[in-house]
Tab-separated table of C-alpha atoms in Angstrom:
chain	number	residue	atom	x	y	z
G	1	MET	CA	-14.860	9.119	-4.515
G	2	GLN	CA	-13.259	6.460	-2.505
G	3	PRO	CA	-14.283	2.726	-2.743
G	4	ARG	CA	-14.659	0.868	0.585
G	5	VAL	CA	-15.412	-2.701	1.833
G	6	ASP	CA	-17.437	-2.889	4.838
G	7	VAL	CA	-18.220	-6.539	6.420
G	8	LEU	CA	-20.169	-6.022	9.464
G	9	SER	CA	-23.021	-4.032	10.605
G	10	HIS	CA	-22.991	-2.552	14.123
G	11	GLU	CA	-25.380	-5.024	15.361
G	12	GLN	CA	-23.290	-7.841	14.078
G	13	MET	CA	-20.171	-6.509	15.686
G	14	GLU	CA	-22.192	-6.346	19.088
G	15	GLN	CA	-23.260	-9.866	18.628
G	16	ILE	CA	-19.580	-11.155	18.011
G	17	HIS	CA	-18.683	-9.288	21.012
G	18	GLU	CA	-21.395	-10.935	23.107
G	19	TYR	CA	-20.505	-14.376	21.777
G	20	SER	CA	-16.853	-13.744	22.682
G	21	LEU	CA	-17.616	-12.641	26.226
G	22	ARG	CA	-19.675	-15.833	26.692
G	23	ILE	CA	-16.665	-17.812	25.683
G	24	LEU	CA	-14.394	-15.912	28.033
G	25	SER	CA	-16.661	-15.888	30.896
G	26	THR	CA	-17.847	-19.522	30.850
G	27	CYS	CA	-15.060	-21.630	29.168
G	28	GLY	CA	-12.247	-19.227	29.669
G	29	VAL	CA	-8.665	-19.603	28.566
G	30	ARG	CA	-5.859	-21.744	29.814
G	31	LEU	CA	-3.082	-19.593	31.018
G	32	ASP	CA	0.306	-21.513	31.543
G	33	SER	CA	1.955	-18.902	33.860
G	34	GLU	CA	1.362	-18.628	37.686
G	35	ARG	CA	2.447	-15.009	37.716
G	36	ALA	CA	-0.086	-14.023	35.190
G	37	ARG	CA	-2.839	-16.033	37.033
G	38	GLU	CA	-2.040	-14.079	39.971
G	39	LEU	CA	-2.800	-10.826	38.224
G	40	PHE	CA	-6.319	-12.284	37.374
G	41	VAL	CA	-6.879	-13.381	40.989
G	42	LYS	CA	-6.144	-9.853	42.090
G	43	ALA	CA	-8.369	-8.179	39.214
G	44	ALA	CA	-11.301	-10.697	39.345
G	45	GLY	CA	-10.976	-12.732	42.669
G	46	LYS	CA	-10.158	-16.169	43.257
G	47	ALA	CA	-13.257	-17.709	41.548
G	48	ALA	CA	-11.932	-16.439	38.302
G	49	VAL	CA	-9.062	-18.966	38.395
G	50	ASP	CA	-9.345	-22.863	38.595
G	51	GLY	CA	-5.990	-24.399	38.235
G	52	ASP	CA	-4.546	-23.313	34.862
G	53	ARG	CA	-8.015	-22.114	33.818
G	54	VAL	CA	-8.879	-18.507	33.771
G	55	ARG	CA	-12.448	-17.328	33.353
G	56	ILE	CA	-12.547	-13.508	32.345
G	57	PRO	CA	-15.742	-11.602	33.206
G	58	GLY	CA	-17.022	-8.936	30.896
G	59	ASP	CA	-16.487	-5.892	33.082
G	60	LEU	CA	-12.703	-6.664	33.083
G	61	VAL	CA	-12.785	-6.933	29.431
G	62	ASP	CA	-14.556	-3.468	29.413
G	63	TRP	CA	-11.889	-2.085	31.859
G	64	ALA	CA	-9.062	-3.363	29.473
G	65	LEU	CA	-10.694	-1.744	26.324
G	66	GLY	CA	-10.767	1.505	28.408
G	67	THR	CA	-7.190	1.490	29.426
G	68	ALA	CA	-5.307	0.191	26.128
G	69	PRO	CA	-4.387	3.119	23.978
G	70	THR	CA	-6.524	3.672	20.841
G	71	MET	CA	-3.462	4.528	18.542
G	72	VAL	CA	0.189	3.419	18.394
G	73	GLU	CA	2.754	6.006	16.941
G	74	VAL	CA	5.594	4.026	15.199
G	75	TYR	CA	8.950	5.658	14.283
G	76	ASN	CA	11.766	4.748	12.094
G	77	ARG	CA	15.310	4.044	13.642
G	78	ARG	CA	16.324	7.672	13.357
G	79	GLY	CA	13.369	8.925	15.540
G	80	THR	CA	11.114	10.349	12.715
G	81	PRO	CA	7.523	9.454	12.764
G	82	ALA	CA	7.012	6.475	10.028
G	83	PHE	CA	3.309	5.930	10.656
G	84	GLN	CA	0.502	5.259	13.016
G	85	LEU	CA	-2.094	2.667	13.645
G	86	PRO	CA	-4.793	2.836	12.933
G	87	ASP	CA	-4.336	4.592	9.525
G	88	ARG	CA	-4.403	3.287	5.841
G	89	ALA	CA	-3.201	-0.348	5.316
G	90	ARG	CA	0.443	-0.747	6.187
G	91	PHE	CA	2.624	-3.525	4.799
G	92	GLY	CA	5.899	-5.208	6.165
G	93	ILE	CA	8.091	-8.061	4.873
G	94	GLY	CA	8.690	-11.321	6.338
G	95	VAL	CA	8.264	-13.817	8.124
G	96	THR	CA	10.692	-16.439	9.998
G	97	SER	CA	11.186	-18.690	6.842
G	98	LEU	CA	13.525	-21.649	7.101
G	99	GLN	CA	14.552	-21.362	3.532
G	100	TYR	CA	15.660	-18.778	0.987
G	101	GLN	CA	14.531	-19.133	-2.713
G	102	ASP	CA	17.035	-17.875	-5.385
G	103	PRO	CA	15.211	-15.335	-7.559
G	104	MET	CA	16.575	-16.943	-10.872
G	105	SER	CA	16.567	-20.618	-10.486
G	106	ASP	CA	13.929	-20.975	-7.593
G	107	GLN	CA	16.227	-23.422	-5.825
G	108	VAL	CA	15.736	-23.219	-2.093
G	109	THR	CA	18.703	-23.251	0.302
G	110	PRO	CA	18.723	-22.958	4.232
G	111	PHE	CA	18.080	-19.248	5.347
G	112	ALA	CA	21.424	-17.641	6.353
G	113	ARG	CA	22.692	-14.314	7.705
G	114	LYS	CA	23.623	-13.156	4.092
G	115	HIS	CA	19.801	-13.879	3.168
G	116	MET	CA	18.645	-11.781	6.347
G	117	GLN	CA	20.781	-8.799	5.335
G	118	LEU	CA	19.974	-8.874	1.695
G	119	MET	CA	16.369	-9.232	2.412
G	120	VAL	CA	16.142	-6.404	4.938
G	121	ARG	CA	17.999	-4.131	2.451
G	122	LEU	CA	15.475	-5.052	-0.197
G	123	GLY	CA	12.558	-4.456	1.993
G	124	SER	CA	14.152	-1.021	2.927
G	125	ALA	CA	14.538	-0.007	-0.624
G	126	LEU	CA	10.744	-1.102	-1.775
G	127	GLN	CA	8.639	1.975	-1.268
G	128	SER	CA	5.389	0.172	-0.646
G	129	PHE	CA	6.630	-1.540	2.535
G	130	ASP	CA	6.436	0.289	5.694
G	131	ALA	CA	7.927	-2.126	8.022
G	132	ILE	CA	10.661	-4.975	8.142
G	133	SER	CA	9.653	-8.109	10.054
G	134	THR	CA	11.773	-11.113	10.972
G	135	VAL	CA	12.454	-12.527	7.544
G	136	GLY	CA	13.867	-15.868	8.353
G	137	ILE	CA	15.428	-18.126	10.965
G	138	VAL	CA	19.155	-17.671	10.645
G	139	GLN	CA	20.650	-21.204	10.547
G	140	ASP	CA	24.312	-20.506	9.981
G	141	VAL	CA	25.162	-19.585	13.691
G	142	PRO	CA	24.735	-21.446	16.854
G	143	PRO	CA	20.845	-21.753	17.631
G	144	THR	CA	21.596	-19.833	21.006
G	145	LYS	CA	22.719	-16.879	18.941
G	146	SER	CA	20.213	-17.041	16.045
G	147	ASP	CA	17.748	-14.684	17.489
G	148	LEU	CA	20.461	-12.092	18.445
G	149	TYR	CA	22.189	-12.163	15.129
G	150	ALA	CA	18.953	-11.894	13.264
G	151	THR	CA	17.966	-8.950	15.237
G	152	LEU	CA	21.307	-7.320	14.655
G	153	ASP	CA	21.141	-7.806	11.101
G	154	MET	CA	17.805	-6.266	10.810
G	155	VAL	CA	18.838	-3.199	12.667
G	156	ALA	CA	21.946	-2.477	10.970
G	157	ASN	CA	20.496	-2.900	7.324
G	158	THR	CA	17.523	-0.644	7.509
G	159	ASP	CA	16.212	2.534	9.047
G	160	LYS	CA	12.514	1.293	8.654
G	161	PRO	CA	10.366	0.236	11.752
G	162	LEU	CA	10.819	-3.458	12.785
G	163	VAL	CA	8.637	-6.153	13.931
G	164	ILE	CA	10.742	-8.870	15.663
G	165	LEU	CA	9.729	-12.473	16.073
G	166	VAL	CA	11.920	-14.222	18.623
G	167	SER	CA	11.855	-18.019	18.342
G	168	ASP	CA	13.683	-18.792	21.586
G	169	GLU	CA	11.813	-17.338	24.386
G	170	ASN	CA	14.736	-17.518	26.742
G	171	ALA	CA	16.758	-15.331	24.356
G	172	PHE	CA	14.097	-12.564	24.274
G	173	PRO	CA	15.466	-10.462	27.269
G	174	SER	CA	18.890	-10.592	25.630
G	175	VAL	CA	17.188	-9.529	22.132
G	176	LEU	CA	15.865	-6.468	23.984
G	177	ASP	CA	19.183	-5.753	25.788
G	178	LEU	CA	20.748	-5.777	22.387
G	179	LEU	CA	18.406	-3.366	20.930
G	180	GLU	CA	18.854	-0.950	23.893
G	181	HIS	CA	22.666	-1.241	23.667
G	182	LEU	CA	22.548	-0.353	19.920
G	183	HIS	CA	19.835	2.287	20.177
G	184	GLY	CA	18.992	3.326	23.767
G	185	ASP	CA	15.477	3.696	24.902
G	186	LEU	CA	12.886	1.571	23.099
G	187	ALA	CA	9.805	3.165	24.555
G	188	SER	CA	9.756	6.820	23.821
G	189	ARG	CA	9.928	6.692	19.942
G	190	PRO	CA	9.281	3.036	19.401
G	191	PHE	CA	10.758	1.728	16.251
G	192	VAL	CA	10.581	-1.951	17.330
G	193	MET	CA	7.540	-4.000	17.895
G	194	PRO	CA	7.923	-7.684	19.197
G	195	TYR	CA	5.368	-9.933	17.743
G	196	PHE	CA	3.498	-12.599	19.926
G	197	ASN	CA	1.244	-15.581	19.351
G	198	PRO	CA	-1.016	-17.424	21.654
G	199	ILE	CA	-2.081	-20.914	20.915
G	200	SER	CA	-5.540	-21.578	19.297
G	201	PRO	CA	-7.925	-22.768	20.895
G	202	LEU	CA	-7.881	-20.509	24.016
G	203	ILE	CA	-4.291	-21.127	25.134
G	204	ILE	CA	-1.960	-18.418	26.357
G	205	ASP	CA	1.393	-20.431	26.782
G	206	ARG	CA	4.192	-19.585	29.148
G	207	GLY	CA	6.581	-18.426	26.597
G	208	THR	CA	4.077	-15.770	25.167
G	209	VAL	CA	3.358	-14.683	28.686
G	210	PHE	CA	7.132	-14.355	29.411
G	211	LYS	CA	7.740	-12.235	26.384
G	212	MET	CA	4.556	-10.086	27.187
G	213	PHE	CA	5.900	-9.268	30.606
G	214	HIS	CA	9.405	-8.227	29.324
G	215	ALA	CA	8.001	-6.015	26.619
G	216	ALA	CA	5.453	-4.294	28.699
G	217	GLU	CA	7.765	-3.656	31.498
G	218	ARG	CA	9.940	-1.800	29.081
G	219	GLY	CA	7.015	0.339	27.736
G	220	MET	CA	7.185	-1.211	24.107
G	221	PRO	CA	4.299	-1.564	21.928
G	222	PHE	CA	3.914	-5.046	20.788
G	223	LEU	CA	1.733	-7.141	18.407
G	224	TYR	CA	-0.509	-9.918	19.680
G	225	SER	CA	-1.865	-12.061	16.976
G	226	ASN	CA	-3.482	-15.508	16.811
G	227	TYR	CA	-3.205	-18.116	14.035
G	228	GLY	CA	-6.328	-20.245	13.435
G	229	MET	CA	-6.823	-23.119	11.182
G	230	ALA	CA	-10.579	-23.577	10.386
G	231	GLY	CA	-11.564	-27.281	11.102
G	232	ALA	CA	-8.475	-27.897	13.246
G	233	SER	CA	-7.761	-25.279	15.947
G	234	THR	CA	-11.115	-23.239	15.203
G	235	PRO	CA	-14.331	-24.215	14.018
G	236	ILE	CA	-14.611	-24.785	10.347
G	237	THR	CA	-17.191	-21.999	9.902
G	238	PRO	CA	-16.039	-18.473	9.222
G	239	ALA	CA	-18.512	-17.357	11.950
G	240	GLY	CA	-17.112	-19.758	14.376
G	241	ALA	CA	-13.508	-18.933	13.577
G	242	LEU	CA	-13.915	-15.192	13.867
G	243	VAL	CA	-15.827	-15.322	17.261
G	244	LEU	CA	-13.170	-17.850	18.725
G	245	LEU	CA	-10.193	-15.727	17.483
G	246	ASN	CA	-11.806	-12.389	18.564
G	247	ALA	CA	-12.303	-13.994	22.162
G	248	GLU	CA	-8.776	-14.905	22.328
G	249	LEU	CA	-7.493	-11.608	21.247
G	250	LEU	CA	-9.521	-9.890	24.036
G	251	ALA	CA	-8.103	-12.285	26.619
G	252	GLY	CA	-4.461	-11.209	25.343
G	253	LEU	CA	-5.725	-7.614	25.600
G	254	VAL	CA	-6.890	-8.052	29.229
G	255	LEU	CA	-3.686	-9.708	30.163
G	256	SER	CA	-1.588	-6.880	28.632
G	257	GLN	CA	-3.355	-4.337	30.521
G	258	LEU	CA	-2.987	-6.361	33.911
G	259	ILE	CA	0.823	-6.651	33.103
G	260	ARG	CA	1.125	-2.882	32.801
G	261	GLU	CA	-1.942	-0.518	32.337
G	262	GLY	CA	-1.789	1.486	29.365
G	263	THR	CA	0.547	-0.954	27.377
G	264	PRO	CA	0.186	-0.054	23.726
G	265	VAL	CA	-1.212	-3.450	22.003
G	266	VAL	CA	-1.845	-3.999	18.278
G	267	LEU	CA	-4.472	-7.064	17.921
G	268	GLY	CA	-5.253	-9.139	14.898
G	269	SER	CA	-5.542	-12.816	13.396
G	270	LEU	CA	-4.158	-14.977	10.691
G	271	PRO	CA	-7.237	-16.874	9.863
G	272	ALA	CA	-6.096	-19.761	7.711
G	273	CYS	CA	-7.639	-23.093	6.844
G	274	PHE	CA	-6.566	-26.662	7.645
G	275	ASP	CA	-5.656	-28.710	4.501
G	276	MET	CA	-6.736	-32.399	5.589
G	277	ARG	CA	-5.239	-33.762	2.441
G	278	GLY	CA	-1.753	-32.330	2.857
G	279	VAL	CA	-1.884	-31.792	6.538
G	280	GLY	CA	-0.615	-28.077	6.231
G	281	SER	CA	-2.606	-24.684	6.374
G	282	PHE	CA	-3.603	-22.424	3.589
G	283	TYR	CA	-5.562	-19.239	2.706
G	284	GLU	CA	-8.723	-19.071	0.655
G	285	PRO	CA	-11.299	-16.339	-0.013
G	286	ARG	CA	-13.295	-16.598	3.191
G	287	SER	CA	-9.804	-16.272	5.073
G	288	TYR	CA	-9.647	-12.694	3.765
G	289	LEU	CA	-13.229	-12.034	4.861
G	290	VAL	CA	-12.508	-13.010	8.308
G	291	ASP	CA	-9.453	-10.782	8.424
G	292	LEU	CA	-11.543	-7.959	7.216
G	293	ALA	CA	-14.140	-8.599	9.723
G	294	CYS	CA	-11.451	-8.839	12.592
G	295	ALA	CA	-10.193	-5.531	11.492
G	296	GLU	CA	-13.723	-3.906	11.706
G	297	MET	CA	-13.868	-5.634	15.400
G	298	MET	CA	-10.750	-3.863	16.362
G	299	ALA	CA	-12.027	-0.487	14.859
G	300	TYR	CA	-15.246	-1.173	16.912
G	301	TYR	CA	-13.037	-1.628	20.063
G	302	GLN	CA	-10.769	1.238	18.976
G	303	VAL	CA	-7.775	-0.929	19.198
G	304	PRO	CA	-4.936	-0.877	16.445
G	305	HIS	CA	-5.213	-3.847	14.102
G	306	CYS	CA	-2.671	-6.096	12.483
G	307	GLY	CA	-3.811	-8.916	10.010
G	308	THR	CA	-2.849	-11.418	7.308
G	309	SER	CA	-0.785	-10.644	4.281
G	310	GLY	CA	-1.746	-13.431	1.900
G	311	SER	CA	1.554	-15.247	2.936
G	312	GLY	CA	2.635	-18.502	2.554
G	313	MET	CA	0.633	-19.199	-0.758
G	314	GLY	CA	2.290	-20.270	-3.899
G	315	TRP	CA	5.452	-22.060	-5.067
G	316	GLY	CA	7.521	-19.030	-6.005
G	317	PRO	CA	6.702	-16.105	-8.239
G	318	ASP	CA	3.861	-17.730	-9.854
G	319	LEU	CA	0.120	-17.499	-10.628
G	320	ILE	CA	-0.847	-18.825	-7.210
G	321	SER	CA	1.143	-16.317	-5.190
G	322	ALA	CA	0.086	-13.464	-7.641
G	323	GLY	CA	-3.380	-14.226	-7.161
G	324	HIS	CA	-3.168	-14.135	-3.204
G	325	GLN	CA	-1.013	-10.936	-3.272
G	326	TRP	CA	-3.683	-9.209	-5.352
G	327	PHE	CA	-6.639	-10.558	-3.101
G	328	ASN	CA	-5.192	-9.588	0.231
G	329	HIS	CA	-3.551	-6.189	-0.605
G	330	LEU	CA	-6.457	-4.736	-2.474
G	331	VAL	CA	-9.262	-5.717	0.178
G	332	SER	CA	-6.906	-4.652	2.906
G	333	CYS	CA	-6.388	-1.381	1.453
G	334	MET	CA	-10.112	-0.872	0.823
G	335	GLY	CA	-11.104	-2.105	4.453
G	336	LYS	CA	-9.940	-1.308	8.020
G	337	VAL	CA	-6.726	-3.401	7.991
G	338	GLY	CA	-3.936	-1.795	9.964
G	339	LEU	CA	-0.630	-3.558	9.551
G	340	ALA	CA	-0.223	-6.650	7.432
G	341	PRO	CA	3.353	-7.589	8.505
G	342	PHE	CA	4.230	-10.665	6.523
G	343	VAL	CA	4.783	-10.301	2.684
G	344	GLY	CA	7.119	-12.376	0.708
G	345	ASP	CA	6.979	-16.023	1.884
G	346	ILE	CA	5.779	-19.012	0.042
G	347	LEU	CA	5.354	-22.812	0.333
G	348	GLY	CA	3.531	-22.724	3.595
G	349	SER	CA	5.799	-19.853	4.861
G	350	LYS	CA	8.747	-22.076	4.766
G	351	ALA	CA	10.683	-20.349	2.190
G	352	PHE	CA	10.994	-16.737	1.359
G	353	SER	CA	11.006	-15.126	-2.353
G	354	PRO	CA	12.686	-11.938	-3.036
G	355	THR	CA	10.845	-12.140	-6.458
G	356	VAL	CA	7.397	-12.351	-4.870
G	357	LEU	CA	8.328	-9.416	-2.684
G	358	VAL	CA	9.237	-7.192	-5.625
G	359	TYR	CA	6.072	-8.065	-7.402
G	360	ALA	CA	4.002	-7.482	-4.271
G	361	ASN	CA	5.584	-3.945	-4.124
G	362	GLU	CA	3.781	-3.155	-7.412
G	363	VAL	CA	0.669	-4.883	-6.246
G	364	ILE	CA	0.406	-2.682	-3.194
G	365	GLU	CA	1.139	0.492	-5.136
G	366	GLN	CA	-1.702	-0.350	-7.414
G	367	ALA	CA	-4.139	-1.219	-4.570
G	368	ARG	CA	-3.404	1.916	-2.815
G	369	LEU	CA	-4.199	3.876	-5.876
G	370	PHE	CA	-7.434	1.973	-6.288
G	371	ALA	CA	-8.609	2.484	-2.792
G	372	GLY	CA	-7.524	6.145	-2.857
G	373	GLY	CA	-10.225	6.872	-5.410
G	374	PHE	CA	-10.157	10.097	-7.185
G	375	ALA	CA	-11.488	13.680	-6.573
G	376	LEU	CA	-14.661	14.774	-7.902
G	377	ASP	CA	-14.914	18.469	-8.398
G	378	GLU	CA	-15.108	21.056	-11.255
G	379	GLY	CA	-11.499	21.220	-11.617
G	380	SER	CA	-10.932	17.388	-11.808
G	381	VAL	CA	-13.804	16.987	-14.049
G	382	ALA	CA	-12.291	19.387	-16.379
G	383	LEU	CA	-15.667	20.815	-17.717
G	384	ALA	CA	-14.107	23.714	-19.249
G	385	GLU	CA	-11.738	21.489	-21.248
G	386	ILE	CA	-14.726	19.311	-22.177
G	387	LEU	CA	-16.713	22.271	-23.639
G	388	GLY	CA	-13.657	23.834	-25.283
G	389	VAL	CA	-12.616	20.605	-27.107
G	390	GLY	CA	-16.134	19.726	-28.218
G	391	PRO	CA	-17.272	16.868	-30.314
G	392	GLY	CA	-14.711	14.862	-32.226
G	393	GLY	CA	-11.850	17.063	-30.631
G	394	SER	CA	-8.538	15.564	-28.973
G	395	PHE	CA	-7.492	16.111	-25.314
G	396	LEU	CA	-3.945	15.229	-26.384
G	397	THR	CA	-2.641	18.746	-26.054
G	398	THR	CA	-5.006	20.295	-23.506
G	399	ASP	CA	-3.630	22.161	-20.534
G	400	LEU	CA	-4.568	19.405	-17.865
G	401	THR	CA	-3.204	16.569	-20.216
G	402	LEU	CA	0.179	18.364	-20.774
G	403	LYS	CA	0.378	19.004	-16.871
G	404	ARG	CA	-0.580	15.529	-15.596
G	405	PHE	CA	0.305	12.996	-18.381
G	406	ARG	CA	3.513	11.781	-16.651
G	407	THR	CA	1.848	11.126	-13.297
G	408	ALA	CA	-1.926	10.406	-14.075
G	409	THR	CA	-1.615	6.814	-14.611
G	410	PHE	CA	0.318	3.797	-13.064
G	411	GLN	CA	3.545	3.003	-14.800
G	412	SER	CA	5.133	-0.343	-14.065
G	413	LYS	CA	8.586	-0.560	-13.273
G	414	ILE	CA	8.941	-4.226	-14.364
G	415	PHE	CA	6.368	-4.691	-17.141
G	416	ALA	CA	5.945	-2.347	-20.283
G	417	ASN	CA	2.821	-1.654	-21.976
G	418	LEU	CA	3.330	-3.697	-25.228
G	419	THR	CA	1.417	-3.892	-28.367
G	420	LEU	CA	1.212	-7.384	-30.164
G	421	GLU	CA	3.642	-6.173	-32.812
G	422	LYS	CA	6.194	-4.476	-30.046
G	423	TRP	CA	5.991	-7.935	-28.014
G	424	GLN	CA	6.875	-10.028	-31.266
G	425	GLU	CA	9.706	-7.591	-32.087
G	426	LEU	CA	11.280	-7.908	-28.752
G	427	GLY	CA	11.306	-11.718	-29.111
G	428	MET	CA	7.865	-12.523	-27.123
G	429	PRO	CA	9.478	-11.893	-23.722
G	430	GLU	CA	7.958	-13.656	-20.659
G	431	ALA	CA	6.631	-11.644	-17.801
G	432	GLY	CA	8.215	-13.887	-15.236
G	433	LYS	CA	11.617	-13.432	-16.626
G	434	LEU	CA	11.136	-9.745	-16.697
G	435	LEU	CA	10.158	-9.873	-13.067
G	436	ARG	CA	13.235	-12.101	-12.204
G	437	ASP	CA	15.706	-9.955	-14.102
G	438	HIS	CA	14.329	-6.841	-12.397
G	439	THR	CA	14.699	-8.459	-8.857
G	440	ARG	CA	18.208	-9.500	-9.701
G	441	ARG	CA	19.139	-5.933	-10.536
G	442	LEU	CA	17.573	-4.581	-7.614
G	443	LEU	CA	19.546	-7.079	-5.383
G	444	ASP	CA	22.981	-6.146	-7.196
G	445	ARG	CA	22.781	-2.535	-6.158
G	446	LEU	CA	21.340	-2.428	-2.459
G	447	ASP	CA	23.455	-0.517	-0.144
G	448	PRO	CA	23.298	-0.510	3.683
G	449	PRO	CA	22.572	2.524	5.974
G	450	GLY	CA	25.496	4.561	6.647
G	451	ASP	CA	26.051	3.576	10.118
G	452	HIS	CA	25.878	-0.254	9.147
G	453	ALA	CA	29.654	-0.936	9.912
G	454	GLU	CA	29.523	0.749	13.256
G	455	LEU	CA	26.255	-1.120	14.335
G	456	MET	CA	27.563	-4.397	13.221
G	457	ALA	CA	30.670	-3.989	15.180
G	458	ARG	CA	29.027	-2.942	18.460
G	459	GLY	CA	26.371	-5.602	17.879
G	460	GLU	CA	28.859	-8.403	17.273
G	461	ALA	CA	30.822	-7.489	20.299
G	462	PHE	CA	27.762	-7.403	22.444
G	463	ILE	CA	26.673	-10.852	21.307
G	464	SER	CA	30.181	-12.353	21.885
G	465	SER	CA	30.310	-10.979	25.480
G	466	ARG	CA	26.706	-12.174	26.355
G	467	ILE	CA	26.620	-15.666	24.939
G	468	ALA	CA	29.753	-17.920	24.583
């Protein structure tokens, strides 16, 4: 017995695809790269390109869907298989926050290298997380070196797969050179996936194309994800947002295959809403509905998926962020979501909270238990025990209870199951304080990988030689 969430019928998926093809073939996309436009001229003829506007015919989309890999195998830094996409929902920590929120005081300070190192180690220690995404923008080093130091601090503090977001496009080749210097080949057993964003609506900017070329030419898989704000950069209706974002993803897929046929790509959307009062963005229930629908469209195309993580919501480890953590992770585990790479950021993604991350670790564990369902066979039903115990009996000492009582139910590492009397006896503890204390204890005992010192020394030397 396994609970599932299905959003779209097959007919609806075909309809969304048809709408998307109509957008691409009639309106097209703005492509801010002459080199990329030349690829479309070769593939679809001169009529497909008008200035910076590229119109993409349906047969070119079909070709790209046929050449893109249907599965991406992801490894850890040691070369051991970590996970594959598609599979069950996978989660990563991140993403590119400007501030770090102290787990005890909630005060925020500019994100620094020490925060990057600590958060990468924390994400590495938390078992529910499968990948580490760029957690913040390091601000205590020169801006020209920020992306390099952030990447070094990620590689040297975890063995888990990495999703890297490079803010300075001109630094991207040097970041890949650093990774090759530290690790060697990045393609055969990939543990690093760069993350790229086009600009909604319907723009593939020069920086995104530049990074796509460099990643594809080195044989690296990458994530191509758009960020939409309903009512601003997409139509305000969920259907309109879904179709527009889907069309943009198909355009990116075509470009990736024109750059290098067979390039492994993971596609997905961050379908947020525009706050006309606060002039920001936020997630609401239909955001997660659109995310599930996007995941189903990628399954329909047989393309690996990445999606939203409920990130950016809340002011810290509060009820707001807790609600979104539960909402996103539960439906992700029950749907066709592939990788949700950005967990732990708050306040419009401008700050990162280790306390929210620790809480989310337990949420994901419970969501996976729920989505995993349970076996329904004679042994699991325990029919013989029921017949043997009979009316008014007890199962406290039956064989199955004695065998499974330690593992049969979820036991929180943070919150004890307290009776009223026990809660009063302990001085009426607050759940939030227990979470903060648990987070602080975790942070105090984090250790880096065994090769941390060697990687840091080699990486520091590389960065010093590359950029003065």
